[in-house]
Structures are given as structure tokens and as C-alpha cells.
Amino acid sequence: MSEKYIARSSQIAARMLGGEMMVMSSVDSTFFTLNEVATVIWQAADGHTPLAEIVARNVCDEFEVDIDIARRDAEQFVNELSHHGILLVSDCPFDISPGPVEAA
Amino acid sequence: MSLMQEMNERALELGVPLGVHLDVTYRCNERCVHCYLDHDDHGELTTVEIKDILQQLAEAGTFFLTLSGGEVLMRRDFFEILEHARDLKFNVRIKTNGVMIRKSEARRMRDLGVEQVQVSIYSRRPEIHDAITKLPGSLKRSIEAIRLLKSQGLKVAIANVLMTVNMGEHAGVQALAQELGVVYTLDPTITPKIDGDTSILNLRIPGSELKAVFHNKDLVGNVEEFCAPPPKPGEDVMEGYPCSAGHTAAYITPYGDVFPCVQFPLPSGNVRRQKFMYIWRNSPELNEVRSIRAKDLPVCSTCSHVGTCTRCPGLAYLEGSMRGPSTADCEKSFQRTGILSANMLRKAHAHSHGPLIQIQPFAA
Ligand code: SF4
Ligand code: SF4
């Protein structure tokens, strides 16, 4: 299986509320709340760290969950958020623009 | 319960100001006849001050941020403020008259991931719209702005304030919204001026027109349901609080004053003197607003409409008491259902007794 890299889209709004992350896409206004584990993956989504490494290091080590279960859940989570354009996915490392740019 | 309602409940429990409305300026390029603001600059917050406030709001947990005015684009630093707000990951809505929006502004708003842009339109006829804004050519430019914003893929809403001077124009504006593919909202609320001047209230539409609006299925959907008599209020209603103002929402003026809501100008602190979170938690005014339940409202608690009324505590405050009725909402409840409010009954009763003090002219 090839590596997967994930990054947060710049077209979202996000805020922690009582230990959960609220995320809303400004493209289609879909609204999600991420639980603690999902929030950890979200925060680590820098476009450079492979998803497998995020799961192993930030999820399994921190939350003591089985790696296969964690991987499966993470894949599902990434698929759903990428479907709404909230997470961007690539099979090679990539940069998200630091902020929106003014095109001429 | 929807996810959004759940978040609201949680914010309420945790005392988080989930939604903040920040007016970045009161200056404006239009002079709308119904506007409640003083458009002079009395020392607006600087760019640095606004950025600091936004940082504080992000730390306080604010998620929904409305940037409004005056006209937001009268500030040369507006995009710098907007960019900072988006860097802090707020869900941003902008209210504007659209007159200063060209392609580059529309594109920039899109690139910055703005959630929605709301543009005010009063009529689709320039002679009426422009007479209200007192800016010749404003309708044309506002409509052009909506087109540009839409073409960038932004979500746009038309806000249509209804008053005596544009009565009967709403069907045209609604059709315009449909043609442009944008959301349409109608608001018959005229607010006293921020300095307490009530002269603009004579622009409020008469009861007969309000009734027609509330019974128009194109505007309210299911008329029978919308205009149904209120159910008997239960204990939950009496224990309920009126709205989000001061509970999960706040308003900040261009001078840093903090109010519970844009329509509730109760001075509760100033972010130039204290941190926002200190004001939010400790202001006696905000704490008083939070302490009020429906059962504490002397007139409204006796009213059959109490559970369904849109009673605005801000309008009630502007009438003299935040615990009192808001006559504009009494009128709405009455025109919607045909049932008199407790406040109306009280006034009718008072009048039926004749004047309290009578003076007999002295006949020589
Ligand atoms: S009811 Fe009035 S005070 Fe409450 S949120 Fe609405 S406008 Fe603001
Ligand atoms: S109709 Fe008037 S008196 Fe009745 S609850 Fe509403 S504001 Fe209060």
C-alpha cells in the first residue's frame, strides 16, 4: 500500500469546544465535530507526515489502541473529510498554502 | 437535536461566546434612511487592536464571527483584518452594501474562505433602492457585487429590510434573489438609533402590512403552522432564556464597547480597558442578562405568546427595561396569530380607566 499524506484545507473554520474540534467547510457548509483521537490526526495533518506515522505515533502510542483498528478508523475518517474537501490527500508530501493568496 | 444545536448547548454550558459580531467601522458610503448609526469616526479600533481582539476571541472559543459596519470596506485595512480572522480559523460572515466590491475584492473574499456575504437590497427598482440609500447608482453596484461574489463561488444572501418606504417591494427583491441564485431574507425590524433617538421608528410598516407578510406562503412557508395560536407554555418555557445575546453571543463596536448583541446596546465593558474574556465572565451587566428567565418577565410571563414570541430583550431594553415587553414583537405576535398580547391587553385596560389625573378647566 502506498503512503498517504494529509493536510488541512485552508477553506475551513475550526475551533476547540470542550475537548472536541468543530470543523466547518466554507465550500459546502458541512459541519463536523472531531473527537479527541480525530482531533489529534487533524492537528498532525501537515502534508508531510505520512498518515501511517501519525496513526502509529500520535494515536496508538497516546491512546493505547490496536494499530489495525486505529488504521482502519483513520482511513475512514480521512476518506470522509476529504470527500468534503476538509482534508486534502496526496500520495506524496505536499505543502498547503500558508494563507490564501491574492491572484492578480 | 442537530449537531449545531448540540454545539450551542455545549457552548452555553461552558460559557463560551460562540458567536461574536464585530462592527469594524460605523463609517458608510450610503446614508440609509432607517440606519440607526452615527457615521462619524469617534476613534475606531486600530488594526493592531482589532487583531488583538480577534486573537482573544479565538482563545475564548469564538467560532462564528460576523464582520459588519457601517460599510466594512470603508476600512482600508479590511482585508488585513479578514486575513487575520481567517488565519485564526473563524467561520466568517460579512455584511456589506456591496458598492465597493469589484472582481478583486470578490476573489479575495473567496480565496480567504469567507462563509457567506450578506448584501442589503431594498427594492429592485433603482428609484426606490437609491432613494433609501441616498447613493445614486447603488442598486446597480450592489447587484453587480452579488453577481461577482456568486461567480467566485461564494454563498451570498440578500437582506431585505422592509419599511414604509419600500412596502410592496419584497416580491420583486425575492424574485431578484431567485434570479441571482442567492438566499433571500426579509426583516421588518426597524431599531431605534443607537443614541436612543426613536424618530426612525415611524418607518416601521403598519400592522396590516405585517399581517400580509406573515400570511404570505412565499415568505413563511407553511402559513397555518407559522400563524398557529401559541400552545400553552410549559415549565420549560418559563425556565428558558430569550436568546443567545450575552449567553453564547456578544457584540463589539468599532470603539471597543462590548454589548450583549448588536440590537441590545447595554454597555458591558470596553476591550480597550479590559480583556474580552474578563468582560465576558465578570461584567455585572452580562451576568444580569444571563440571570433572566421567562418567568422573571413581569408582563411577558403572563402572556400566552411567551413560548413562541420573538421578543427581543434588546428592543425591550431600548423601550426602557430588558425585562419588559418589546412592542414591536407584541405587534408581530398579534399580526401573526390574531391574539392580543398581555402587553396590549394591559395597555387597553389602562386606557379604559381614563387618565389618572384629570384637570377641569376653570369656568369663570
Ligand atoms: S432577540 Fe434581540 S438581543 Fe436577542 S439575539 Fe436577537 S436581536 Fe439580539
Ligand atoms: S407578545 Fe409582547 S407581551 Fe407577549 S411575550 Fe411577546 S413581547 Fe411579551
CSV table of C-alpha atoms and ligand atoms in Angstrom, one decimal:
chain,number,residue,atom,x,y,z
A,1,MET,CA,0.0,0.0,0.0
A,2,SER,CA,1.4,3.4,-0.9
A,3,GLU,CA,1.9,6.1,1.7
A,4,LYS,CA,-0.8,8.7,2.2
A,5,TYR,CA,-0.2,12.3,3.2
A,6,ILE,CA,-2.9,14.5,4.6
A,7,ALA,CA,-3.2,18.3,5.1
A,8,ARG,CA,-5.9,20.6,6.4
A,9,SER,CA,-7.7,22.7,3.7
A,10,SER,CA,-7.5,26.5,4.0
A,11,GLN,CA,-11.2,26.7,3.2
A,12,ILE,CA,-12.3,25.6,6.7
A,13,ALA,CA,-13.2,27.1,10.0
A,14,ALA,CA,-12.1,25.2,13.1
A,15,ARG,CA,-12.3,25.7,16.9
A,16,MET,CA,-11.9,23.6,20.0
A,17,LEU,CA,-15.0,23.4,22.2
A,18,GLY,CA,-15.0,21.4,25.3
A,19,GLY,CA,-12.3,19.0,24.2
A,20,GLU,CA,-13.8,18.4,20.7
A,21,MET,CA,-12.8,20.2,17.5
A,22,MET,CA,-15.6,21.9,15.5
A,23,VAL,CA,-14.8,22.0,11.8
A,24,MET,CA,-16.9,23.6,9.1
A,25,SER,CA,-16.2,23.8,5.4
A,26,SER,CA,-16.8,27.2,3.8
A,27,VAL,CA,-17.3,25.4,0.5
A,28,ASP,CA,-20.4,23.4,1.3
A,29,SER,CA,-21.0,24.4,4.9
A,30,THR,CA,-20.8,20.8,6.2
A,31,PHE,CA,-20.1,20.8,9.9
A,32,PHE,CA,-18.2,18.2,11.8
A,33,THR,CA,-17.1,17.7,15.4
A,34,LEU,CA,-14.0,15.6,15.9
A,35,ASN,CA,-13.5,13.6,19.0
A,36,GLU,CA,-10.2,13.6,20.8
A,37,VAL,CA,-8.5,11.0,18.6
A,38,ALA,CA,-9.7,12.5,15.3
A,39,THR,CA,-8.6,15.9,16.6
A,40,VAL,CA,-5.1,14.5,17.1
A,41,ILE,CA,-5.0,13.3,13.5
A,42,TRP,CA,-6.4,16.6,12.3
A,43,GLN,CA,-3.8,18.6,14.1
A,44,ALA,CA,-0.9,16.4,12.8
A,45,ALA,CA,-2.2,16.7,9.2
A,46,ASP,CA,0.7,18.9,7.9
A,47,GLY,CA,1.0,17.4,4.4
A,48,HIS,CA,4.5,16.0,5.3
A,49,THR,CA,3.9,13.3,7.9
A,50,PRO,CA,2.6,10.0,6.4
A,51,LEU,CA,-0.8,9.0,7.8
A,52,ALA,CA,0.6,5.7,8.9
A,53,GLU,CA,3.2,7.5,11.0
A,54,ILE,CA,0.5,9.8,12.5
A,55,VAL,CA,-1.6,6.8,13.4
A,56,ALA,CA,1.3,4.9,15.0
A,57,ARG,CA,2.9,7.8,16.8
A,58,ASN,CA,0.0,10.1,17.7
A,59,VAL,CA,-2.9,7.7,18.1
A,60,CYS,CA,-1.6,4.2,19.1
A,61,ASP,CA,1.1,5.4,21.4
A,62,GLU,CA,-1.0,8.1,23.0
A,63,PHE,CA,-4.3,6.3,23.3
A,64,GLU,CA,-3.1,2.7,23.5
A,65,VAL,CA,-5.3,1.3,20.7
A,66,ASP,CA,-4.6,-1.6,18.4
A,67,ILE,CA,-2.8,-0.5,15.3
A,68,ASP,CA,-5.0,-2.3,12.8
A,69,ILE,CA,-8.2,-0.8,14.3
A,70,ALA,CA,-6.6,2.6,14.5
A,71,ARG,CA,-5.5,2.4,10.8
A,72,ARG,CA,-8.9,1.3,9.6
A,73,ASP,CA,-10.7,4.1,11.6
A,74,ALA,CA,-8.2,6.7,10.4
A,75,GLU,CA,-8.7,5.7,6.8
A,76,GLN,CA,-12.4,6.0,7.2
A,77,PHE,CA,-12.1,9.4,8.9
A,78,VAL,CA,-9.7,10.7,6.2
A,79,ASN,CA,-12.0,9.5,3.4
A,80,GLU,CA,-15.0,11.2,4.9
A,81,LEU,CA,-13.3,14.5,5.5
A,82,SER,CA,-11.5,14.5,2.1
A,83,HIS,CA,-14.8,13.9,0.5
A,84,HIS,CA,-16.0,17.3,1.8
A,85,GLY,CA,-12.7,19.0,0.9
A,86,ILE,CA,-11.9,19.5,4.6
A,87,LEU,CA,-8.7,17.3,4.4
A,88,LEU,CA,-6.5,17.2,1.3
A,89,VAL,CA,-5.0,13.9,0.5
A,90,SER,CA,-2.0,13.0,-1.7
A,91,ASP,CA,0.3,10.0,-2.2
A,92,CYS,CA,3.4,12.3,-1.9
A,93,PRO,CA,4.3,15.0,0.6
A,94,PHE,CA,2.8,18.4,-0.2
A,95,ASP,CA,2.5,22.0,1.1
A,96,ILE,CA,-0.7,23.8,1.8
A,97,SER,CA,-0.5,27.4,1.0
A,98,PRO,CA,0.2,29.3,4.3
A,99,GLY,CA,-2.7,31.6,3.7
A,100,PRO,CA,-5.0,32.4,0.8
A,101,VAL,CA,-3.2,34.2,-1.9
A,102,GLU,CA,-4.3,37.2,-3.9
A,103,ALA,CA,-4.3,36.2,-7.6
A,104,ALA,CA,-3.9,39.1,-9.9
B,1,MET,CA,-31.0,17.7,18.1
B,2,SER,CA,-28.8,18.8,15.2
B,3,LEU,CA,-25.0,18.9,15.6
B,4,MET,CA,-25.1,22.6,15.6
B,5,GLN,CA,-27.7,22.8,18.3
B,6,GLU,CA,-25.6,20.4,20.4
B,7,MET,CA,-22.6,22.7,20.0
B,8,ASN,CA,-24.8,25.6,21.1
B,9,GLU,CA,-25.9,23.7,24.1
B,10,ARG,CA,-22.3,22.8,25.0
B,11,ALA,CA,-21.2,26.4,24.5
B,12,LEU,CA,-23.9,27.6,26.8
B,13,GLU,CA,-22.9,25.0,29.5
B,14,LEU,CA,-19.3,26.0,29.2
B,15,GLY,CA,-20.0,29.8,29.0
B,16,VAL,CA,-18.3,30.1,25.6
B,17,PRO,CA,-19.0,33.2,23.4
B,18,LEU,CA,-19.5,31.0,20.3
B,19,GLY,CA,-20.7,33.8,18.0
B,20,VAL,CA,-19.4,37.4,18.0
B,21,HIS,CA,-20.5,40.3,15.8
B,22,LEU,CA,-17.8,42.9,15.3
B,23,ASP,CA,-18.5,46.1,13.6
B,24,VAL,CA,-15.2,47.3,12.3
B,25,THR,CA,-16.5,50.8,11.5
B,26,TYR,CA,-19.6,52.9,11.6
B,27,ARG,CA,-18.5,54.9,8.6
B,28,CYS,CA,-20.5,54.3,5.4
B,29,ASN,CA,-20.8,55.4,1.8
B,30,GLU,CA,-24.6,55.1,2.0
B,31,ARG,CA,-27.0,57.1,4.2
B,32,CYS,CA,-29.9,54.8,4.5
B,33,VAL,CA,-33.0,56.4,5.9
B,34,HIS,CA,-33.5,53.7,8.5
B,35,CYS,CA,-29.9,53.4,9.7
B,36,TYR,CA,-29.5,53.6,13.5
B,37,LEU,CA,-25.8,54.6,13.5
B,38,ASP,CA,-23.8,57.8,13.7
B,39,HIS,CA,-21.4,57.5,10.8
B,40,ASP,CA,-18.6,59.8,12.1
B,41,ASP,CA,-15.4,58.2,13.3
B,42,HIS,CA,-15.0,58.8,17.0
B,43,GLY,CA,-11.7,56.9,17.3
B,44,GLU,CA,-12.1,53.5,15.8
B,45,LEU,CA,-10.1,50.5,16.9
B,46,THR,CA,-6.8,50.3,15.1
B,47,THR,CA,-5.7,47.4,13.0
B,48,VAL,CA,-3.4,46.2,15.8
B,49,GLU,CA,-6.2,46.5,18.4
B,50,ILE,CA,-8.6,44.5,16.2
B,51,LYS,CA,-6.0,41.8,15.6
B,52,ASP,CA,-5.5,41.5,19.3
B,53,ILE,CA,-9.3,41.3,19.9
B,54,LEU,CA,-9.5,38.5,17.3
B,55,GLN,CA,-6.8,36.6,19.0
B,56,GLN,CA,-8.6,37.0,22.3
B,57,LEU,CA,-11.8,35.8,20.7
B,58,ALA,CA,-10.2,32.7,19.2
B,59,GLU,CA,-8.8,31.9,22.6
B,60,ALA,CA,-12.2,32.4,24.2
B,61,GLY,CA,-13.6,29.8,21.8
B,62,THR,CA,-15.5,32.0,19.4
B,63,PHE,CA,-16.2,30.2,16.2
B,64,PHE,CA,-18.7,32.3,14.3
B,65,LEU,CA,-17.5,35.8,13.5
B,66,THR,CA,-19.7,38.4,11.8
B,67,LEU,CA,-17.8,41.4,10.3
B,68,SER,CA,-20.0,44.3,9.7
B,69,GLY,CA,-20.4,48.0,10.0
B,70,GLY,CA,-21.2,50.7,8.7
B,71,GLU,CA,-19.6,49.6,5.5
B,72,VAL,CA,-16.7,47.2,6.2
B,73,LEU,CA,-14.8,48.2,3.0
B,74,MET,CA,-14.6,51.8,4.3
B,75,ARG,CA,-11.6,50.5,6.3
B,76,ARG,CA,-8.5,50.3,4.1
B,77,ASP,CA,-7.2,47.6,6.3
B,78,PHE,CA,-10.4,45.4,6.0
B,79,PHE,CA,-8.6,42.6,4.1
B,80,GLU,CA,-5.8,42.6,6.6
B,81,ILE,CA,-8.4,42.1,9.3
B,82,LEU,CA,-10.2,39.5,7.3
B,83,GLU,CA,-7.0,37.6,6.6
B,84,HIS,CA,-6.1,37.6,10.2
B,85,ALA,CA,-9.5,36.4,11.2
B,86,ARG,CA,-9.2,33.5,8.7
B,87,ASP,CA,-5.7,32.7,9.8
B,88,LEU,CA,-7.3,32.2,13.2
B,89,LYS,CA,-9.8,29.9,11.6
B,90,PHE,CA,-13.0,31.8,12.4
B,91,ASN,CA,-16.1,31.0,10.4
B,92,VAL,CA,-16.6,34.5,8.9
B,93,ARG,CA,-19.7,36.1,7.6
B,94,ILE,CA,-19.5,39.6,6.1
B,95,LYS,CA,-22.3,42.2,5.9
B,96,THR,CA,-21.9,44.8,3.3
B,97,ASN,CA,-23.8,47.0,0.9
B,98,GLY,CA,-21.5,45.7,-1.9
B,99,VAL,CA,-21.0,49.0,-3.5
B,100,MET,CA,-17.2,48.8,-3.2
B,101,ILE,CA,-16.9,45.2,-4.3
B,102,ARG,CA,-15.2,44.6,-7.6
B,103,LYS,CA,-13.8,41.5,-9.1
B,104,SER,CA,-10.6,41.6,-7.0
B,105,GLU,CA,-12.4,42.1,-3.7
B,106,ALA,CA,-14.8,39.2,-4.5
B,107,ARG,CA,-11.9,36.9,-5.4
B,108,ARG,CA,-10.1,37.8,-2.3
B,109,MET,CA,-13.1,37.0,-0.1
B,110,ARG,CA,-13.4,33.7,-1.9
B,111,ASP,CA,-9.7,32.9,-1.5
B,112,LEU,CA,-9.9,33.8,2.2
B,113,GLY,CA,-12.7,31.2,2.6
B,114,VAL,CA,-15.5,33.5,3.7
B,115,GLU,CA,-18.6,31.6,4.7
B,116,GLN,CA,-21.2,34.0,3.5
B,117,VAL,CA,-21.6,37.5,2.3
B,118,GLN,CA,-24.8,39.4,3.0
B,119,VAL,CA,-25.8,42.3,0.9
B,120,SER,CA,-28.6,44.7,1.6
B,121,ILE,CA,-31.2,45.3,-1.1
B,122,TYR,CA,-34.4,47.3,-0.5
B,123,SER,CA,-36.1,47.2,-3.9
B,124,ARG,CA,-35.2,46.0,-7.4
B,125,ARG,CA,-36.3,49.4,-8.6
B,126,PRO,CA,-33.4,51.9,-8.5
B,127,GLU,CA,-35.6,54.9,-7.9
B,128,ILE,CA,-36.7,53.2,-4.6
B,129,HIS,CA,-33.5,51.5,-3.5
B,130,ASP,CA,-31.3,54.5,-4.3
B,131,ALA,CA,-33.7,56.9,-2.5
B,132,ILE,CA,-33.4,54.8,0.6
B,133,THR,CA,-29.6,54.5,0.5
B,134,LYS,CA,-29.3,58.1,-0.8
B,135,LEU,CA,-26.5,57.0,-3.1
B,136,PRO,CA,-27.3,57.3,-6.8
B,137,GLY,CA,-26.4,54.1,-8.7
B,138,SER,CA,-26.1,52.0,-5.5
B,139,LEU,CA,-28.6,49.3,-6.6
B,140,LYS,CA,-26.8,48.7,-9.8
B,141,ARG,CA,-23.5,48.4,-8.0
B,142,SER,CA,-24.9,46.2,-5.2
B,143,ILE,CA,-26.4,43.8,-7.8
B,144,GLU,CA,-23.1,43.7,-9.7
B,145,ALA,CA,-21.3,42.9,-6.5
B,146,ILE,CA,-23.7,40.0,-5.8
B,147,ARG,CA,-23.0,38.6,-9.4
B,148,LEU,CA,-19.3,38.9,-8.9
B,149,LEU,CA,-19.4,37.2,-5.5
B,150,LYS,CA,-21.6,34.4,-6.9
B,151,SER,CA,-19.3,33.9,-9.9
B,152,GLN,CA,-16.5,33.3,-7.4
B,153,GLY,CA,-18.5,30.5,-5.8
B,154,LEU,CA,-19.3,32.4,-2.6
B,155,LYS,CA,-22.5,32.0,-0.8
B,156,VAL,CA,-24.5,35.2,-0.9
B,157,ALA,CA,-27.6,36.3,0.9
B,158,ILE,CA,-29.8,39.3,0.2
B,159,ALA,CA,-31.1,41.0,3.3
B,160,ASN,CA,-34.3,42.9,2.6
B,161,VAL,CA,-35.3,45.3,5.4
B,162,LEU,CA,-39.0,46.1,5.0
B,163,MET,CA,-40.3,49.6,5.9
B,164,THR,CA,-42.9,52.1,4.9
B,165,VAL,CA,-40.8,53.4,2.1
B,166,ASN,CA,-40.3,50.1,0.3
B,167,MET,CA,-43.6,48.4,1.2
B,168,GLY,CA,-44.7,46.1,-1.5
B,169,GLU,CA,-41.2,45.8,-3.0
B,170,HIS,CA,-40.3,42.5,-1.3
B,171,ALA,CA,-41.8,40.2,-4.0
B,172,GLY,CA,-39.5,41.9,-6.5
B,173,VAL,CA,-36.5,41.5,-4.3
B,174,GLN,CA,-37.3,37.9,-3.7
B,175,ALA,CA,-37.6,37.3,-7.4
B,176,LEU,CA,-34.3,39.0,-7.9
B,177,ALA,CA,-32.7,36.8,-5.3
B,178,GLN,CA,-34.0,33.8,-7.1
B,179,GLU,CA,-32.7,35.0,-10.5
B,180,LEU,CA,-29.3,35.6,-8.9
B,181,GLY,CA,-29.4,32.2,-7.2
B,182,VAL,CA,-28.9,33.6,-3.7
B,183,VAL,CA,-30.6,33.3,-0.4
B,184,TYR,CA,-33.3,35.8,0.5
B,185,THR,CA,-34.1,37.1,3.9
B,186,LEU,CA,-36.8,39.6,4.9
B,187,ASP,CA,-36.6,41.7,8.1
B,188,PRO,CA,-39.4,44.0,9.2
B,189,THR,CA,-37.4,45.2,12.2
B,190,ILE,CA,-36.6,48.9,12.5
B,191,THR,CA,-34.4,49.7,15.5
B,192,PRO,CA,-34.2,53.0,17.4
B,193,LYS,CA,-31.0,54.9,16.8
B,194,ILE,CA,-28.0,53.8,18.9
B,195,ASP,CA,-28.2,57.1,20.8
B,196,GLY,CA,-31.8,56.4,21.7
B,197,ASP,CA,-33.5,58.6,19.1
B,198,THR,CA,-36.8,56.9,18.1
B,199,SER,CA,-37.7,59.1,15.2
B,200,ILE,CA,-36.9,56.4,12.6
B,201,LEU,CA,-39.4,54.1,14.1
B,202,ASN,CA,-42.1,55.8,12.0
B,203,LEU,CA,-40.6,53.8,9.2
B,204,ARG,CA,-42.0,50.6,10.7
B,205,ILE,CA,-44.6,49.0,8.4
B,206,PRO,CA,-48.2,49.2,9.6
B,207,GLY,CA,-49.8,46.1,11.3
B,208,SER,CA,-51.9,45.4,8.2
B,209,GLU,CA,-48.7,45.0,6.1
B,210,LEU,CA,-47.0,42.9,8.7
B,211,LYS,CA,-50.1,40.6,8.8
B,212,ALA,CA,-49.9,40.3,5.0
B,213,VAL,CA,-46.2,39.4,5.2
B,214,PHE,CA,-46.8,36.7,7.9
B,215,HIS,CA,-49.6,35.2,5.9
B,216,ASN,CA,-47.7,35.0,2.6
B,217,LYS,CA,-46.6,31.5,1.9
B,218,ASP,CA,-43.8,32.6,-0.4
B,219,LEU,CA,-42.2,34.2,2.6
B,220,VAL,CA,-43.1,32.0,5.6
B,221,GLY,CA,-43.7,28.6,4.0
B,222,ASN,CA,-46.5,26.8,5.9
B,223,VAL,CA,-48.8,29.7,6.8
B,224,GLU,CA,-51.1,27.6,9.0
B,225,GLU,CA,-48.2,26.4,11.1
B,226,PHE,CA,-46.4,29.8,11.2
B,227,CYS,CA,-49.6,31.6,12.3
B,228,ALA,CA,-50.9,29.0,14.6
B,229,PRO,CA,-52.1,30.1,18.1
B,230,PRO,CA,-49.4,29.6,20.7
B,231,PRO,CA,-49.5,26.4,22.7
B,232,LYS,CA,-49.9,26.7,26.5
B,233,PRO,CA,-46.4,27.5,27.8
B,234,GLY,CA,-44.9,24.7,29.9
B,235,GLU,CA,-42.4,24.9,32.7
B,236,ASP,CA,-39.5,24.6,30.3
B,237,VAL,CA,-40.6,27.8,28.6
B,238,MET,CA,-40.8,29.6,31.9
B,239,GLU,CA,-37.3,28.4,32.8
B,240,GLY,CA,-36.0,29.3,29.3
B,241,TYR,CA,-33.9,32.3,28.4
B,242,PRO,CA,-34.9,34.6,25.5
B,243,CYS,CA,-32.0,34.4,23.0
B,244,SER,CA,-28.3,33.9,22.6
B,245,ALA,CA,-27.4,37.5,23.5
B,246,GLY,CA,-24.9,37.5,26.4
B,247,HIS,CA,-25.2,33.7,26.7
B,248,THR,CA,-23.3,32.5,23.7
B,249,ALA,CA,-23.1,35.7,21.7
B,250,ALA,CA,-21.7,39.2,22.0
B,251,TYR,CA,-21.3,42.3,20.0
B,252,ILE,CA,-18.2,44.6,19.8
B,253,THR,CA,-18.5,48.2,18.5
B,254,PRO,CA,-15.8,49.9,16.4
B,255,TYR,CA,-14.8,51.7,19.6
B,256,GLY,CA,-14.3,48.5,21.6
B,257,ASP,CA,-17.5,48.6,23.6
B,258,VAL,CA,-19.0,45.3,24.4
B,259,PHE,CA,-22.8,44.7,24.3
B,260,PRO,CA,-24.8,41.5,24.6
B,261,CYS,CA,-25.9,41.9,20.9
B,262,VAL,CA,-25.9,44.5,18.1
B,263,GLN,CA,-29.5,45.1,18.9
B,264,PHE,CA,-29.0,45.3,22.6
B,265,PRO,CA,-26.8,48.3,23.4
B,266,LEU,CA,-26.3,47.6,27.1
B,267,PRO,CA,-22.7,48.9,27.8
B,268,SER,CA,-21.0,45.9,29.4
B,269,GLY,CA,-17.3,46.9,29.2
B,270,ASN,CA,-14.7,48.0,26.7
B,271,VAL,CA,-11.9,45.9,25.3
B,272,ARG,CA,-9.6,48.9,25.3
B,273,ARG,CA,-9.7,48.8,29.1
B,274,GLN,CA,-10.1,45.1,29.9
B,275,LYS,CA,-9.6,41.8,28.2
B,276,PHE,CA,-12.6,40.5,26.4
B,277,MET,CA,-12.8,37.3,28.5
B,278,TYR,CA,-12.7,39.3,31.7
B,279,ILE,CA,-15.7,41.3,30.5
B,280,TRP,CA,-17.5,38.2,29.2
B,281,ARG,CA,-17.1,36.5,32.6
B,282,ASN,CA,-17.3,39.3,35.1
B,283,SER,CA,-19.4,42.1,33.6
B,284,PRO,CA,-22.4,42.7,36.0
B,285,GLU,CA,-24.5,43.7,33.0
B,286,LEU,CA,-23.8,40.5,31.1
B,287,ASN,CA,-24.4,38.5,34.2
B,288,GLU,CA,-27.7,40.2,34.8
B,289,VAL,CA,-28.8,39.5,31.2
B,290,ARG,CA,-27.8,35.8,31.8
B,291,SER,CA,-29.8,35.6,35.0
B,292,ILE,CA,-33.1,36.4,33.4
B,293,ARG,CA,-35.6,33.6,32.7
B,294,ALA,CA,-39.0,33.9,31.1
B,295,LYS,CA,-40.7,33.5,34.5
B,296,ASP,CA,-38.9,36.7,35.6
B,297,LEU,CA,-40.5,38.9,33.0
B,298,PRO,CA,-43.3,40.7,34.7
B,299,VAL,CA,-45.6,41.2,31.7
B,300,CYS,CA,-44.4,38.6,29.2
B,301,SER,CA,-44.6,35.7,31.8
B,302,THR,CA,-48.3,36.3,31.9
B,303,CYS,CA,-48.7,36.4,28.1
B,304,SER,CA,-50.0,33.5,26.0
B,305,HIS,CA,-47.3,34.2,23.4
B,306,VAL,CA,-44.4,33.8,25.8
B,307,GLY,CA,-43.2,30.5,24.4
B,308,THR,CA,-43.4,31.4,20.7
B,309,CYS,CA,-42.8,35.2,20.7
B,310,THR,CA,-39.7,36.6,19.0
B,311,ARG,CA,-39.4,39.0,21.9
B,312,CYS,CA,-36.0,40.8,21.6
B,313,PRO,CA,-34.6,41.8,25.0
B,314,GLY,CA,-32.5,44.4,23.2
B,315,LEU,CA,-35.6,46.2,21.8
B,316,ALA,CA,-37.3,45.8,25.2
B,317,TYR,CA,-34.2,47.5,26.8
B,318,LEU,CA,-34.4,50.3,24.2
B,319,GLU,CA,-38.0,50.8,25.3
B,320,GLY,CA,-37.0,51.1,28.9
B,321,SER,CA,-36.5,47.7,30.5
B,322,MET,CA,-34.7,44.5,29.4
B,323,ARG,CA,-37.3,42.6,31.4
B,324,GLY,CA,-40.2,44.4,29.7
B,325,PRO,CA,-42.1,43.6,26.6
B,326,SER,CA,-40.9,44.7,23.2
B,327,THR,CA,-43.9,46.4,21.5
B,328,ALA,CA,-42.5,45.6,18.0
B,329,ASP,CA,-42.6,41.9,18.9
B,330,CYS,CA,-46.1,42.2,20.5
B,331,GLU,CA,-47.3,43.6,17.2
B,332,LYS,CA,-45.6,40.7,15.4
B,333,SER,CA,-47.2,38.1,17.7
B,334,PHE,CA,-50.6,39.7,17.3
B,335,GLN,CA,-50.4,40.1,13.5
B,336,ARG,CA,-49.2,36.5,13.1
B,337,THR,CA,-51.9,34.9,15.3
B,338,GLY,CA,-54.6,37.5,15.8
B,339,ILE,CA,-54.3,37.0,19.5
B,340,LEU,CA,-53.7,40.1,21.6
B,341,SER,CA,-50.5,40.1,23.8
B,342,ALA,CA,-50.5,40.6,27.5
B,343,ASN,CA,-48.9,44.0,26.9
B,344,MET,CA,-51.6,45.1,24.5
B,345,LEU,CA,-54.3,43.9,27.0
B,346,ARG,CA,-52.6,45.8,29.8
B,347,LYS,CA,-52.5,49.0,27.8
B,348,ALA,CA,-56.1,48.7,26.7
B,349,HIS,CA,-57.1,48.2,30.3
B,350,ALA,CA,-55.1,51.2,31.4
B,351,HIS,CA,-56.8,53.4,28.8
B,352,SER,CA,-60.2,52.1,29.6
B,353,HIS,CA,-59.9,53.7,33.1
B,354,GLY,CA,-59.3,57.1,31.6
B,355,PRO,CA,-56.5,59.4,32.5
B,356,LEU,CA,-55.2,59.1,36.1
B,357,ILE,CA,-55.1,62.9,36.6
B,358,GLN,CA,-57.8,65.0,35.2
B,359,ILE,CA,-57.8,68.8,35.0
B,360,GLN,CA,-61.1,70.6,34.9
B,361,PRO,CA,-60.9,73.8,33.0
B,362,PHE,CA,-62.0,76.6,35.3
B,363,ALA,CA,-65.1,78.2,34.0
B,364,ALA,CA,-65.2,81.8,35.1
C,1,SF4,S1,-33.5,38.7,20.1
C,1,SF4,FE1,-32.6,40.7,20.0
C,1,SF4,S2,-31.0,40.7,21.6
C,1,SF4,FE2,-31.5,38.6,21.1
C,1,SF4,S3,-30.1,37.9,19.6
C,1,SF4,FE3,-31.9,38.6,18.5
C,1,SF4,S4,-31.5,40.8,18.0
C,1,SF4,FE4,-30.0,40.1,19.6
C,2,SF4,S1,-46.2,39.3,22.7
C,2,SF4,FE1,-45.4,41.1,23.9
C,2,SF4,S2,-46.1,40.7,26.0
C,2,SF4,FE2,-46.3,38.8,24.9
C,2,SF4,S3,-44.3,37.7,25.2
C,2,SF4,FE3,-44.1,38.8,23.3
C,2,SF4,S4,-43.2,40.8,23.9
C,2,SF4,FE4,-44.0,39.8,25.8
